[in-house]
Amino acid sequence: MLAGPGSGKTRVVTHRIAHLLREGVRPGEILALTFTNKASDEMRTRVEALTRGARVWVSTFHRFGARLLREYASYVGLTPNFTIYDVDDARQTLKRVIEAGGIRTAHYSPERIAAAISAAKNQLIAFDQYQPQIGSPLSQIVAEAYPAYQQRLLASSAVDFDDLLLHVATLLYQNADVRAELDARHRFVLVDEYQDTNRAQYVMLRALSIDYPNLAATGDPDQSIYGWRGADIRNILQFESDFPDAKVVRLEQNYRSTKSILRVADQLIGSNLRRKAKSLFTDNGEGAPVKLVQYATQDDEARSIADEIANEVAAGRRRPRDFAIFYRVNALSRSLERALREQGVPYQMVRGQEFYQRKEIKDVLAYCQLINNPRDDQAALRTINTPARGIGRKTIDRLAEYAYLHGLSLLDAARRAEQVEGVNPRSAKSVAQYAALIDRLSNLANAPLEEVLGTILTETKYREPLQDSDSEEDLNRLANIEELLTDARQFDEAHPGGGRLEEYLESAWLANETDDWQSESDKVTMMTLHAAKGLEFPVVYLVAFEHGLLPHERSINDEEQLEEERRLAFVGITRAREALQLSYAVHRDFRGQRRRTVPSQFLLEMPRDQMELVEVGRDQWYPPNWDDIGDDAFGDDESSDELDASRPARSAPGALEPFTPNLVPQAPKVMTAARLAGALPAPTSGAAPDDFVQGMTVMHPEHGPGKIVALSGAGKNRRATVQFATAGQRRFVLAHSPLRPASR
C-alpha cells in the first residue's frame, strides 16, 4: 500500500486487520508492526474498537524483538532477564572496554566509534564478521572495539537497541526450526511505515513471510527520513522485486491538508529521483496560501510567531494546541521558547526519553535494573557509590579487575570484597554493605512497582540530601523523583498483580520520541521535524528554512542525503491541515556565532507564484539594494551565476550568505517571486566580521597564518584576538583588518 501523507493509511491497516478477523483468522495469527509506541497504541485501540475487543499483537519492532529475545535468549547467549541499555549506558560500556583494552582511538570520539558499530549492526554485520577497510583508520579501531564491546554486553546479559533487531534477525536466519515456528505463529504480518525499515528489519520480515507469505506493507518513499538511523529506502523501492506476486495499492487522496498546502508539498518532493511516482489530490478546499516569511533575525522570527499565536488565542479563533512549531535541530528552540514565555503562551517541548535520561531517574532505575539482572555491571557501577558510601574509584577499579579475572559480575565481586587485593578493610565493609543492600532489595522483585521504588528510596536514603537542600536544582530533582513514583503508581493500576518490574523497565528503555507528547494538552507543540512524523496540526510553523540547517550542512554535498532532507521538509509541510508558514532569518545566532544566512534551496523548488511572500523586520547590516533585481536575473528555479555588483561580498568557502532585500520597517509587505529568487546568491570572495569563528585559521599579509583564540562584539565592532607563530597575539577590528579565513 503506497500511502501518501494524510491518506488514511492507519485506517486502511486497521480495517485490513478487522477484515482478516471477520474472515476467520485467529487474533494470535496476526502481527502488526510499526515504529513508535503512540502509533502502535493507536492502532491497537482502533482494532479493538472495530472488532469488539479482539486482542491482536500490535507492537513496535523493538518491543517485538525484545519479547522474542526473552523467549529465545539462550540461543544468542543471553538470559531471559537481560537488560536493554539506552544510548548513554551503551556509550559508557564502550568507553570502559576501550580503556580496559588499551585501544588507541586516535582522534575519534566514543560517539563516532559507537555510530560505526551501530551502522554495522544495522547491516547485520556481527562482531566476528566485521572486516576493517583498507585506508580507514576508524574501521581499524572498530574492528578492535566492536568484539570487546559485544563480549562485555553478553557478559552483563545486556543488549543495546540495535541488538534487539540484530539478535532476532540472526536467530531467524540461523535457526530453521525457530524461523518455521515463528512463521507459523505469525501467519499474517502487517507493517506500517515500511519505508523506515533497515536491513535487520527487512530480514525479520522476509523470514516471517516464507511459509505463509501474507505480508502487507504500508509506506511512502517520500517520507523516508531515518537514513541516519540505518533505514534503507531500497526496501520499499524494490518491494515488487522482492515479492513478485505483490499487489500494489496506491492511496493518493489526502484527507488532511488544503489544496494550497498540498500543492507546495507535491511540487517540492517532485525534485527527488529516488521515489515512486504518485499524484496527491484532495477534495478539501483551497485554503489560505502558504506563507513564506523572511525575518531580519531569529528573535524577530520567534516574536512574530509568538505574537500571532497569542493574538489568535486571545481572539478565540484558535486554541494553543492547534499550533505546532517545527525545526530541524533542537538547538533552534531557545528563542522560540523565550518568545512564547514572554507572551504567556503555554507550550510543550517534545524530546522523548528526556525524563528517563535525567540523572536522578537513571540512578533510581539502575537499582531496579540490578534487582532484575544481577549481571548488569553498568547498573552496579552506577549504584555502588550512589548515594555516596565512601567507595572510591580505586576500590571500584580493583573490584572490576577482580571480576574480570575470575569471570564474575561486579556484584558478585562486591560480595567477595574482603578477598579482593588492594581493597582496605574500611572500603571492603562499605562494599559488603552495598552488596547486602542489593540482596535485600532483590527480594522485592515481584512486588508492586511503586513499592519497589519506594523501598529503594528509603533503603538508600537517596532523597535525604535533596530534601535538606535549598538548591532549586535539587528541589527539581526531588520533584522528578515524585513524578517517577506517580508513574509507578499508574503502571501498577494498569498492571494489577505486581511482578512487572521487567515490563516497566522495558517500557522506559524503549520510550519513543513522542511518548511524552500530550495530544490533549492545551499547549503549543514544539518539536523537531523528525519527531513530527505521523502527527498533524491545524496550524504549522516551520522555521529556519536556511541553507546549512534545512538542508542540513552535512547533506549538501551528498545527493542521497540531500533527497532525505527534502523528504524531511515534505513531511513537515504535510503535517499542516489548514495553515502553514515557512520562514527564514537574514541573521541567525547559532552555535555561539551570528551568521548571515542563505535561504534554503528548497524554496526555489516550490510554486512561489502561488505563495504569500512576506518580509518582517529591518536588516541593519547592509544597504537595501534588492529591489533592482528582476525575474530574469535568476531564472525560474535555479540561481544564476550573475551577481548584483552592489551586493556584499561572500565570506570564505562554505560560509553562510547574507540575504538583504530592501525591507520596510513599519509593517510586513509582500515580496515578489523575483526578489525571493534573488535571495539565493552566487559565491564571491571576501569575508564579513560575523563569518570569523572561534578556532578558525586565518591569514595576515604580514604575520602569515594564525589562529583565532578569542572573539568579541558583533558586526562592524567585532574584534578578534589572533595567535601568530612569529608575532604572538594581535587584536584586530575585523571590519577594518586585512585578515582572511584560511580554513575552518
XYZ file of C-alpha atoms in Angstrom:
744
model
C 0.000 0.000 0.000
C 1.750 3.095 -1.301
C 0.235 5.677 1.022
C 0.754 9.407 0.650
C 0.571 11.711 3.675
C -2.902 12.160 5.148
C -4.299 9.351 3.006
C -5.770 7.364 5.897
C -3.205 4.577 5.951
C -3.775 3.790 9.647
C -7.452 3.345 8.867
C -6.585 1.051 5.964
C -4.256 -1.071 8.122
C -6.735 -1.423 10.996
C -9.627 -2.229 8.662
C -7.496 -4.879 6.960
C -6.923 -6.476 10.375
C -10.646 -6.323 11.101
C -11.367 -7.907 7.707
C -8.944 -10.765 8.401
C -10.668 -11.428 11.728
C -14.087 -11.460 10.063
C -12.723 -13.964 7.548
C -11.903 -16.336 10.397
C -8.227 -15.615 11.027
C -7.414 -16.073 14.716
C -6.167 -12.918 16.529
C -2.984 -14.717 17.620
C -2.007 -15.315 13.991
C -1.885 -11.600 13.181
C 1.188 -9.475 13.874
C 1.168 -5.725 13.190
C 4.461 -3.844 13.434
C 5.208 -0.151 13.422
C 7.868 2.223 14.737
C 6.505 4.287 17.627
C 4.654 3.399 20.797
C 1.986 6.003 20.069
C 1.340 4.561 16.618
C 1.085 1.008 17.967
C -1.182 2.091 20.834
C -3.467 3.975 18.444
C -3.592 1.034 16.053
C -4.355 -1.402 18.864
C -7.153 0.816 20.193
C -8.733 1.137 16.761
C -8.593 -2.611 16.144
C -10.237 -3.341 19.492
C -12.986 -0.814 18.697
C -13.588 -2.310 15.255
C -13.615 -5.920 16.475
C -15.236 -5.599 19.893
C -12.099 -6.247 21.865
C -10.081 -8.695 19.734
C -6.522 -8.829 21.088
C -4.120 -8.638 18.172
C -0.388 -8.306 18.744
C 0.381 -4.729 17.680
C 3.920 -3.710 18.540
C 6.957 -1.675 17.618
C 9.805 -3.589 16.002
C 12.000 -3.149 19.064
C 9.336 -4.364 21.506
C 8.678 -7.329 19.260
C 12.404 -8.064 19.208
C 12.633 -7.760 22.990
C 9.738 -10.194 23.519
C 11.197 -12.774 21.141
C 14.594 -12.485 22.805
C 13.034 -13.116 26.228
C 11.682 -16.355 24.777
C 14.800 -17.420 22.866
C 17.506 -15.685 24.930
C 19.682 -18.777 25.290
C 20.045 -19.057 21.502
C 22.061 -15.825 21.414
C 23.922 -16.152 24.730
C 21.603 -14.063 26.918
C 19.498 -14.769 29.991
C 15.742 -14.041 29.773
C 16.090 -11.172 32.270
C 18.589 -9.295 30.089
C 18.940 -5.528 30.389
C 18.337 -3.151 27.495
C 20.941 -0.380 27.565
C 19.928 3.065 26.453
C 22.312 5.158 24.365
C 24.109 6.594 27.397
C 24.660 3.231 29.120
C 25.818 1.640 25.864
C 28.236 4.513 25.329
C 29.631 4.179 28.860
C 30.136 0.452 28.315
C 32.017 1.133 25.097
C 34.254 3.668 26.852
C 35.048 1.133 29.573
C 36.101 -1.591 27.142
C 38.205 0.868 25.161
C 40.018 1.934 28.326
C 40.329 -1.602 29.692
C 41.669 -2.936 26.411
C 44.058 -0.043 25.865
C 42.519 0.507 22.441
C 44.012 3.522 20.747
C 41.211 5.666 19.340
C 43.355 8.359 17.670
C 41.145 11.447 17.353
C 37.879 9.520 17.061
C 35.342 10.073 19.845
C 33.460 7.197 21.505
C 30.319 8.617 19.883
C 31.843 8.234 16.421
C 33.006 4.693 17.172
C 29.567 3.808 18.583
C 27.892 5.146 15.436
C 30.133 2.953 13.275
C 29.292 -0.115 15.376
C 25.597 0.737 15.121
C 25.857 1.036 11.349
C 27.492 -2.400 11.191
C 24.732 -3.937 13.301
C 22.041 -2.359 11.136
C 23.696 -4.035 8.159
C 23.671 -7.363 10.047
C 27.446 -7.466 10.390
C 28.219 -9.341 13.615
C 31.327 -8.542 15.656
C 33.123 -11.682 14.438
C 32.344 -10.864 10.803
C 33.435 -7.233 10.785
C 36.280 -6.532 8.350
C 38.190 -3.243 8.524
C 38.508 -1.249 5.331
C 41.935 -0.582 3.896
C 42.868 3.049 4.408
C 40.155 3.677 7.008
C 41.605 4.331 10.495
C 38.108 4.386 12.007
C 37.269 0.909 10.753
C 40.567 -0.370 12.187
C 39.509 0.954 15.606
C 36.013 -0.513 15.236
C 37.479 -3.912 14.343
C 39.187 -3.894 17.728
C 36.489 -2.233 19.842
C 33.377 -3.950 18.430
C 34.236 -7.523 19.610
C 35.282 -6.296 23.067
C 32.113 -4.230 23.384
C 29.839 -7.057 22.313
C 31.504 -9.548 24.640
C 31.060 -7.088 27.512
C 27.364 -6.798 26.717
C 26.932 -10.573 26.676
C 28.844 -10.936 29.947
C 26.410 -8.454 31.527
C 23.427 -10.131 29.824
C 22.670 -6.818 28.201
C 21.754 -5.570 24.734
C 21.741 -2.191 23.059
C 18.876 -1.036 20.835
C 20.498 -2.386 17.680
C 20.907 -5.828 19.268
C 17.143 -6.161 19.652
C 16.979 -6.385 15.870
C 20.372 -7.942 15.114
C 19.902 -10.872 17.526
C 16.390 -11.623 16.258
C 17.389 -11.402 12.589
C 20.374 -13.678 13.288
C 18.155 -16.088 15.228
C 15.679 -16.328 12.355
C 18.415 -16.655 9.749
C 20.484 -19.309 11.519
C 17.770 -21.481 13.117
C 15.415 -23.004 10.582
C 13.182 -24.604 13.203
C 12.721 -21.356 15.135
C 12.043 -19.472 11.900
C 9.415 -22.004 10.798
C 7.817 -21.948 14.259
C 7.520 -18.149 14.267
C 6.370 -18.029 10.635
C 3.557 -20.431 11.505
C 2.726 -18.451 14.653
C 2.523 -15.110 12.803
C 0.796 -16.101 9.575
C -0.404 -12.595 8.711
C 2.119 -9.794 9.099
C 1.296 -6.112 8.601
C 3.940 -3.396 8.627
C 3.323 0.327 8.889
C 5.957 2.865 7.760
C 7.757 0.206 5.713
C 9.995 2.865 4.181
C 11.747 3.225 7.560
C 12.873 -0.411 7.840
C 16.578 -1.207 7.959
C 18.418 -4.323 6.822
C 17.772 -6.245 10.052
C 14.033 -5.474 9.988
C 13.891 -6.443 6.330
C 15.445 -9.845 7.128
C 12.992 -10.350 10.003
C 10.008 -9.665 7.742
C 11.315 -11.889 4.957
C 11.887 -14.737 7.415
C 8.317 -14.462 8.712
C 6.827 -14.497 5.200
C 8.286 -17.652 3.621
C 5.918 -20.491 4.532
C 2.955 -18.122 4.903
C 3.643 -15.198 2.526
C 0.901 -12.924 3.820
C 2.812 -9.650 4.177
C 1.018 -6.308 3.913
C 3.414 -3.373 3.878
C 2.236 0.218 4.046
C 4.623 3.065 3.382
C 5.755 6.004 1.305
C 9.290 6.511 -0.044
C 8.660 10.261 0.064
C 8.504 10.054 3.852
C 11.689 8.039 4.428
C 13.608 10.303 6.826
C 15.632 7.964 9.034
C 18.560 7.006 6.830
C 20.892 8.265 9.557
C 19.435 5.548 11.811
C 20.050 2.850 9.236
C 16.707 2.927 7.406
C 17.146 1.707 3.837
C 14.792 3.285 1.303
C 15.632 0.462 -1.115
C 13.429 -1.862 0.936
C 10.300 -0.104 -0.309
C 11.616 0.938 -3.717
C 12.412 -2.716 -4.536
C 9.379 -4.283 -2.858
C 7.904 -5.625 -6.096
C 11.263 -7.216 -6.982
C 11.454 -8.928 -3.586
C 7.827 -10.084 -3.777
C 6.991 -10.552 -7.492
C 3.392 -11.552 -6.747
C 2.720 -8.441 -4.691
C -0.357 -6.344 -5.382
C 0.308 -2.594 -5.226
C -2.458 -0.306 -3.991
C -1.950 3.459 -4.257
C -3.528 5.737 -1.669
C -3.205 9.162 -3.270
C -6.157 11.096 -1.872
C -5.180 13.372 1.001
C -7.885 13.925 3.626
C -5.811 16.235 5.828
C -4.494 19.319 4.096
C -5.831 22.136 1.929
C -5.106 22.282 -1.785
C -2.614 25.131 -1.324
C -0.561 23.174 1.234
C -0.638 20.003 -0.828
C 0.451 21.875 -3.970
C 3.596 23.178 -2.263
C 4.449 19.741 -0.852
C 3.840 17.922 -4.136
C 5.994 20.283 -6.198
C 8.836 20.174 -3.657
C 9.047 16.386 -3.455
C 8.865 16.136 -7.238
C 12.539 17.182 -7.321
C 13.563 13.828 -5.789
C 14.600 10.970 -8.060
C 14.526 8.025 -5.619
C 10.760 7.723 -5.240
C 7.658 6.026 -6.553
C 5.660 8.484 -8.608
C 2.199 9.333 -7.334
C -0.189 12.242 -7.704
C -1.561 13.597 -4.472
C -5.002 15.185 -4.615
C -7.638 16.325 -2.143
C -11.298 17.255 -2.105
C -10.582 19.758 0.665
C -10.883 23.465 -0.036
C -8.192 25.721 -1.476
C -7.475 27.292 1.905
C -5.155 30.211 2.603
C -1.956 30.380 0.562
C 1.173 29.023 2.202
C 3.149 31.906 3.717
C 6.882 32.300 3.264
C 8.217 34.923 5.653
C 11.660 36.498 5.780
C 12.720 37.920 9.150
C 15.751 40.057 9.965
C 16.818 37.853 12.906
C 15.743 34.693 14.672
C 14.406 36.872 17.522
C 12.109 38.663 15.062
C 11.030 35.251 13.808
C 10.264 33.992 17.315
C 8.490 37.169 18.476
C 6.315 37.351 15.376
C 5.230 33.714 15.662
C 4.518 34.074 19.396
C 2.535 37.289 18.748
C 0.443 35.631 16.053
C -0.364 32.651 18.251
C -1.201 34.864 21.245
C -3.477 37.058 19.115
C -5.313 34.095 17.611
C -5.866 32.563 21.050
C -6.945 35.885 22.597
C -9.456 36.432 19.801
C -10.944 32.988 20.421
C -10.211 31.779 16.896
C -7.736 29.111 17.963
C -6.597 27.120 20.979
C -2.892 26.789 21.882
C -2.990 23.089 20.989
C -3.918 23.993 17.397
C -0.365 25.226 16.783
C 2.890 23.378 16.171
C 6.367 24.770 15.578
C 8.881 22.532 13.827
C 12.643 22.951 13.487
C 15.490 20.866 12.093
C 17.521 20.690 15.336
C 16.587 21.208 18.996
C 19.162 23.989 19.354
C 16.830 26.280 17.385
C 14.133 26.227 20.073
C 15.712 28.702 22.526
C 14.449 31.999 21.076
C 11.030 30.469 20.387
C 10.685 29.300 23.977
C 11.609 32.730 25.288
C 9.125 34.491 22.994
C 6.263 32.161 23.947
C 7.013 32.648 27.646
C 7.005 36.430 27.232
C 3.578 36.220 25.613
C 2.289 33.846 28.282
C 1.547 31.170 25.683
C 1.679 27.643 27.144
C 3.842 25.211 25.209
C 5.288 21.726 25.447
C 8.650 20.563 24.181
C 8.670 17.069 22.718
C 12.007 15.416 23.402
C 11.054 11.817 24.021
C 13.212 9.946 26.514
C 14.374 13.089 28.280
C 12.570 12.207 31.540
C 14.234 8.798 31.753
C 17.621 10.345 30.943
C 17.672 12.632 33.987
C 20.375 11.712 36.467
C 18.116 11.090 39.443
C 15.744 8.913 37.387
C 18.599 6.873 35.945
C 20.077 6.460 39.422
C 16.874 5.009 40.854
C 16.118 2.849 37.824
C 19.687 1.488 37.894
C 18.808 -0.156 41.232
C 15.769 -1.682 39.514
C 17.957 -2.931 36.672
C 20.324 -4.607 39.116
C 17.446 -6.202 41.005
C 16.116 -7.556 37.717
C 19.518 -8.572 36.293
C 22.342 -9.025 38.847
C 24.852 -9.443 35.990
C 24.294 -5.853 34.839
C 27.710 -4.301 35.536
C 26.697 -0.893 34.196
C 23.901 -0.677 36.779
C 26.306 -1.838 39.501
C 28.821 0.839 38.539
C 26.133 3.488 38.698
C 24.722 2.440 42.071
C 27.741 1.232 44.058
C 28.540 4.725 45.342
C 25.234 6.484 44.648
C 24.393 7.981 47.030
C 27.923 8.312 48.389
C 29.077 5.414 50.605
C 32.774 6.152 50.754
C 33.577 3.689 47.977
C 36.243 5.360 45.865
C 37.249 4.979 42.256
C 40.321 2.880 43.082
C 38.218 0.405 45.031
C 35.745 0.126 42.170
C 38.574 -0.403 39.672
C 40.030 -3.207 41.802
C 36.608 -4.852 42.104
C 36.150 -4.621 38.326
C 39.586 -6.140 37.725
C 38.859 -8.969 40.191
C 35.524 -9.635 38.480
C 37.187 -9.791 35.072
C 39.955 -12.165 36.209
C 37.519 -14.551 37.915
C 34.695 -14.381 35.356
C 32.301 -12.748 37.802
C 29.831 -9.919 37.655
C 30.719 -6.742 39.522
C 28.008 -7.508 42.089
C 29.484 -10.963 42.706
C 32.891 -9.344 43.179
C 31.324 -6.932 45.669
C 30.069 -9.877 47.687
C 33.704 -11.040 47.951
C 35.134 -7.609 48.711
C 37.227 -8.896 51.647
C 39.099 -11.222 49.261
C 39.977 -8.522 46.754
C 43.596 -7.491 46.924
C 44.151 -3.768 47.410
C 40.749 -3.054 48.972
C 41.262 -1.815 52.534
C 39.033 -3.144 55.368
C 37.006 0.048 55.636
C 36.174 0.110 51.937
C 35.546 -3.651 51.969
C 32.970 -3.159 54.709
C 31.177 -0.442 52.713
C 31.180 -2.639 49.616
C 29.816 -5.597 51.571
C 27.022 -3.419 52.961
C 26.169 -2.320 49.429
C 26.001 -5.947 48.214
C 23.789 -6.861 51.172
C 21.501 -3.927 50.333
C 21.074 -5.161 46.752
C 20.344 -8.677 48.012
C 17.634 -7.331 50.330
C 16.092 -5.257 47.566
C 16.135 -8.263 45.230
C 13.530 -9.921 47.450
C 11.091 -7.259 46.209
C 11.408 -8.171 42.524
C 7.808 -9.437 42.392
C 6.275 -6.655 44.486
C 4.189 -3.805 43.009
C 6.424 -1.319 41.234
C 5.596 1.621 43.491
C 6.621 -0.465 46.491
C 9.889 -1.422 44.815
C 10.781 2.198 44.065
C 9.663 3.435 47.478
C 11.788 0.831 49.230
C 14.807 1.681 47.105
C 14.467 5.362 48.012
C 14.068 4.545 51.709
C 16.837 1.955 51.963
C 19.356 4.033 50.029
C 18.299 7.343 51.629
C 18.572 8.830 48.171
C 16.090 11.633 48.830
C 17.524 12.872 52.120
C 20.223 15.218 50.786
C 17.758 16.589 48.250
C 15.156 17.277 50.940
C 17.718 19.095 53.095
C 18.898 21.306 50.233
C 17.763 24.832 49.343
C 19.081 24.461 45.791
C 16.459 24.869 43.093
C 18.208 22.148 41.089
C 17.922 19.692 43.990
C 14.265 20.587 44.501
C 13.623 19.906 40.816
C 15.333 16.539 41.178
C 13.123 15.756 44.146
C 10.049 16.686 42.101
C 11.214 14.364 39.311
C 11.527 11.500 41.776
C 7.984 12.165 42.973
C 6.891 12.086 39.338
C 8.632 8.707 38.941
C 6.658 7.368 41.896
C 3.459 8.661 40.291
C 4.457 6.941 37.060
C 4.994 3.702 39.011
C 1.626 4.008 40.698
C -0.123 4.468 37.346
C 1.760 1.482 35.963
C 0.579 -0.658 38.898
C -3.015 0.424 38.300
C -2.740 -0.603 34.645
C -0.999 -3.907 35.565
C -2.630 -5.338 38.709
C -0.945 -8.237 40.454
C 2.603 -6.885 40.683
C 5.711 -8.644 39.435
C 6.024 -6.426 36.350
C 9.389 -4.805 37.074
C 10.947 -6.130 33.872
C 7.997 -4.891 31.817
C 8.223 -1.413 33.322
C 11.958 -1.199 32.663
C 11.387 -2.293 29.087
C 8.817 0.468 28.583
C 11.296 3.022 29.944
C 14.161 1.713 27.806
C 12.063 1.699 24.644
C 10.393 5.086 25.037
C 9.949 6.855 21.692
C 10.444 10.493 20.764
C 6.763 11.401 21.007
C 5.799 9.272 24.006
C 5.786 12.306 26.290
C 3.703 14.391 23.875
C 0.340 15.151 25.423
C -2.029 15.398 22.471
C -4.947 16.568 24.629
C -2.905 19.174 26.488
C -3.921 22.715 25.522
C -0.398 23.861 24.689
C 1.568 24.821 21.611
C 3.690 21.865 20.480
C 7.392 22.386 19.701
C 9.410 19.558 18.184
C 11.973 18.584 15.594
C 10.858 17.634 12.110
C 11.878 14.029 12.775
C 9.627 13.849 15.833
C 6.684 15.323 13.876
C 6.362 12.241 11.680
C 2.845 10.780 11.884
C 1.271 13.809 13.578
C -0.947 16.614 12.281
C -1.992 20.075 13.436
C -4.356 22.789 12.186
C -1.535 25.365 12.012
C 2.165 24.643 11.461
C 5.174 26.964 11.576
C 8.332 25.573 10.007
C 11.261 27.800 10.970
C 14.879 28.257 9.821
C 14.350 27.226 6.207
C 18.013 28.018 5.608
C 20.984 26.556 3.792
C 23.025 24.559 6.301
C 20.020 23.940 8.559
C 17.397 22.675 6.109
C 19.012 21.098 4.215
C 21.480 20.289 6.970
C 25.092 21.180 6.257
C 26.184 17.519 6.344
C 23.871 16.636 3.450
C 24.705 19.380 0.989
C 27.379 17.502 -0.961
C 25.659 14.114 -0.918
C 22.751 13.708 -3.308
C 21.149 10.823 -1.389
C 21.295 12.734 1.895
C 20.011 15.865 0.172
C 16.997 13.915 -1.048
C 16.357 12.757 2.520
C 16.471 16.384 3.703
C 13.911 17.244 1.020
C 11.740 14.384 2.268
C 12.090 15.779 5.782
C 10.805 19.168 4.613
C 7.974 17.356 2.791
C 6.998 15.561 5.997
C 6.941 18.846 7.932
C 4.812 20.605 5.325
C 2.259 17.795 5.154
C 1.637 17.869 8.917
C -0.411 21.066 8.403
C -4.165 20.825 7.951
C -5.359 24.407 7.487
C -2.476 26.892 7.610
C 1.269 26.703 7.024
C 4.073 29.224 7.393
C 7.660 28.666 6.282
C 10.277 31.158 7.447
C 13.952 32.048 7.497
C 16.036 34.808 9.064
C 18.616 37.065 7.449
C 20.822 36.686 10.529
C 20.780 33.810 12.985
C 22.755 33.224 16.179
C 23.708 29.565 16.101
C 26.442 27.600 17.887
C 27.678 30.743 19.568
C 28.102 32.755 16.359
C 25.984 35.262 14.477
C 25.630 34.099 10.900
C 24.368 35.707 7.745
C 22.177 33.061 6.217
C 21.227 31.814 2.794
C 17.577 30.839 2.297
C 17.124 27.139 1.651
C 17.466 25.959 -1.926
C 14.250 24.028 -1.359
C 12.352 27.334 -1.503
C 13.176 27.630 -5.206
C 11.553 24.218 -5.781
C 8.165 25.435 -4.551
C 5.400 27.239 -6.511
C 6.389 30.681 -5.211
C 3.927 32.444 -7.519
C 1.141 30.742 -5.563
C 2.554 31.504 -2.108
C 2.260 34.616 0.027
C 5.768 36.052 0.360
C 6.246 38.433 3.285
C 9.073 40.495 4.813
C 9.101 41.279 8.544
C 11.664 43.404 10.396
C 14.569 45.535 9.234
C 18.092 44.465 8.380
C 20.614 46.848 9.930
C 23.710 45.414 8.305
C 23.667 46.202 4.603
C 22.158 48.862 2.337
C 18.871 47.974 0.630
C 19.532 47.113 -2.998
C 17.480 44.066 -3.927
C 14.544 45.907 -5.477
C 16.607 46.332 -8.647
C 16.799 42.580 -9.313
C 14.379 41.367 -11.966
C 12.769 37.986 -12.570
C 15.097 37.178 -15.420
C 18.243 37.626 -13.352
C 17.995 34.205 -11.797
C 15.598 32.234 -13.960
C 12.639 30.295 -12.691
C 14.001 27.621 -10.358
C 17.767 27.940 -10.248
C 20.071 30.719 -9.091
C 22.261 32.322 -11.736
C 25.997 32.858 -11.636
C 25.393 36.556 -12.114
C 25.673 38.786 -9.057
C 24.489 42.318 -8.449
C 27.581 44.494 -8.112
C 26.295 46.279 -5.025
C 25.793 43.052 -3.157
C 28.061 42.436 -0.120
C 30.920 40.044 -0.791
C 30.653 36.454 0.322
C 32.887 35.083 3.041
C 35.140 32.043 2.954
C 34.036 28.944 1.044
C 31.268 27.117 2.880
C 30.197 30.130 4.943
C 26.559 31.188 5.084
C 25.449 34.080 2.896
C 23.565 37.317 3.526
C 20.060 37.855 2.208
C 19.371 41.563 2.496
C 16.432 42.835 0.462
C 15.010 46.329 0.828
C 12.980 45.858 3.986
C 10.204 48.185 5.095
C 10.495 48.680 8.862
C 6.942 49.884 9.552
C 4.990 46.788 8.535
C 5.253 43.500 6.672
C 4.980 43.682 2.911
C 4.600 41.110 0.180
C 7.751 40.181 -1.745
C 7.776 39.394 -5.416
C 8.812 35.954 -6.570
C 11.737 37.568 -8.362
C 13.096 39.016 -5.159
C 12.825 35.655 -3.441
C 14.755 34.088 -6.318
C 17.371 36.765 -5.816
C 17.770 35.615 -2.222
C 19.984 32.757 -3.314
C 23.311 34.356 -4.194
C 26.258 33.028 -6.113
C 29.689 32.718 -4.463
C 32.054 35.670 -4.263
C 35.264 36.339 -2.396
C 35.986 38.088 0.904
C 34.700 37.717 4.464
C 32.408 39.721 6.761
C 33.112 40.193 10.504
C 30.495 37.714 11.653
C 31.886 34.973 9.406
C 35.003 34.566 11.576
C 34.604 31.830 14.190
C 36.494 30.581 17.232
C 39.466 28.393 16.327
C 39.493 29.435 12.671
C 42.867 29.612 10.908
C 43.360 32.999 9.263
C 45.980 34.609 7.032
C 47.583 38.028 7.529
C 49.669 39.600 4.739
C 52.488 40.479 7.156
C 52.278 37.942 10.005
C 51.241 34.914 7.941
C 48.953 32.197 9.317
C 47.387 32.448 12.760
C 44.526 31.033 14.815
C 41.618 32.974 16.334
C 41.742 32.419 20.097
C 39.053 34.897 21.187
C 36.193 36.892 19.680
C 34.002 39.728 20.963
C 31.476 42.225 19.692
C 29.330 41.978 16.584
C 29.095 43.454 13.123
C 31.444 46.373 12.483
C 32.565 46.256 16.147
C 33.530 42.591 16.104
C 37.099 42.014 17.324
C 39.378 39.008 17.150
C 42.475 38.013 19.097
C 44.786 36.004 16.842
C 47.775 33.899 17.871
C 50.566 34.025 15.260
C 53.604 31.751 15.271
C 56.060 34.634 14.847
C 54.230 37.753 16.023
C 52.494 36.376 19.114
C 48.961 37.584 19.887
C 47.451 40.510 17.987
C 43.979 42.063 18.203
C 42.034 43.248 15.177
C 38.799 45.068 14.431
C 37.662 42.627 11.793
C 35.726 45.115 9.660
C 38.966 47.020 9.024
C 41.554 44.230 9.155
C 43.399 42.513 6.285
C 42.638 39.098 7.805
C 41.088 36.450 5.617
C 39.969 32.924 6.525
C 42.447 30.207 5.620
C 40.364 27.218 6.744
C 37.624 26.147 9.083
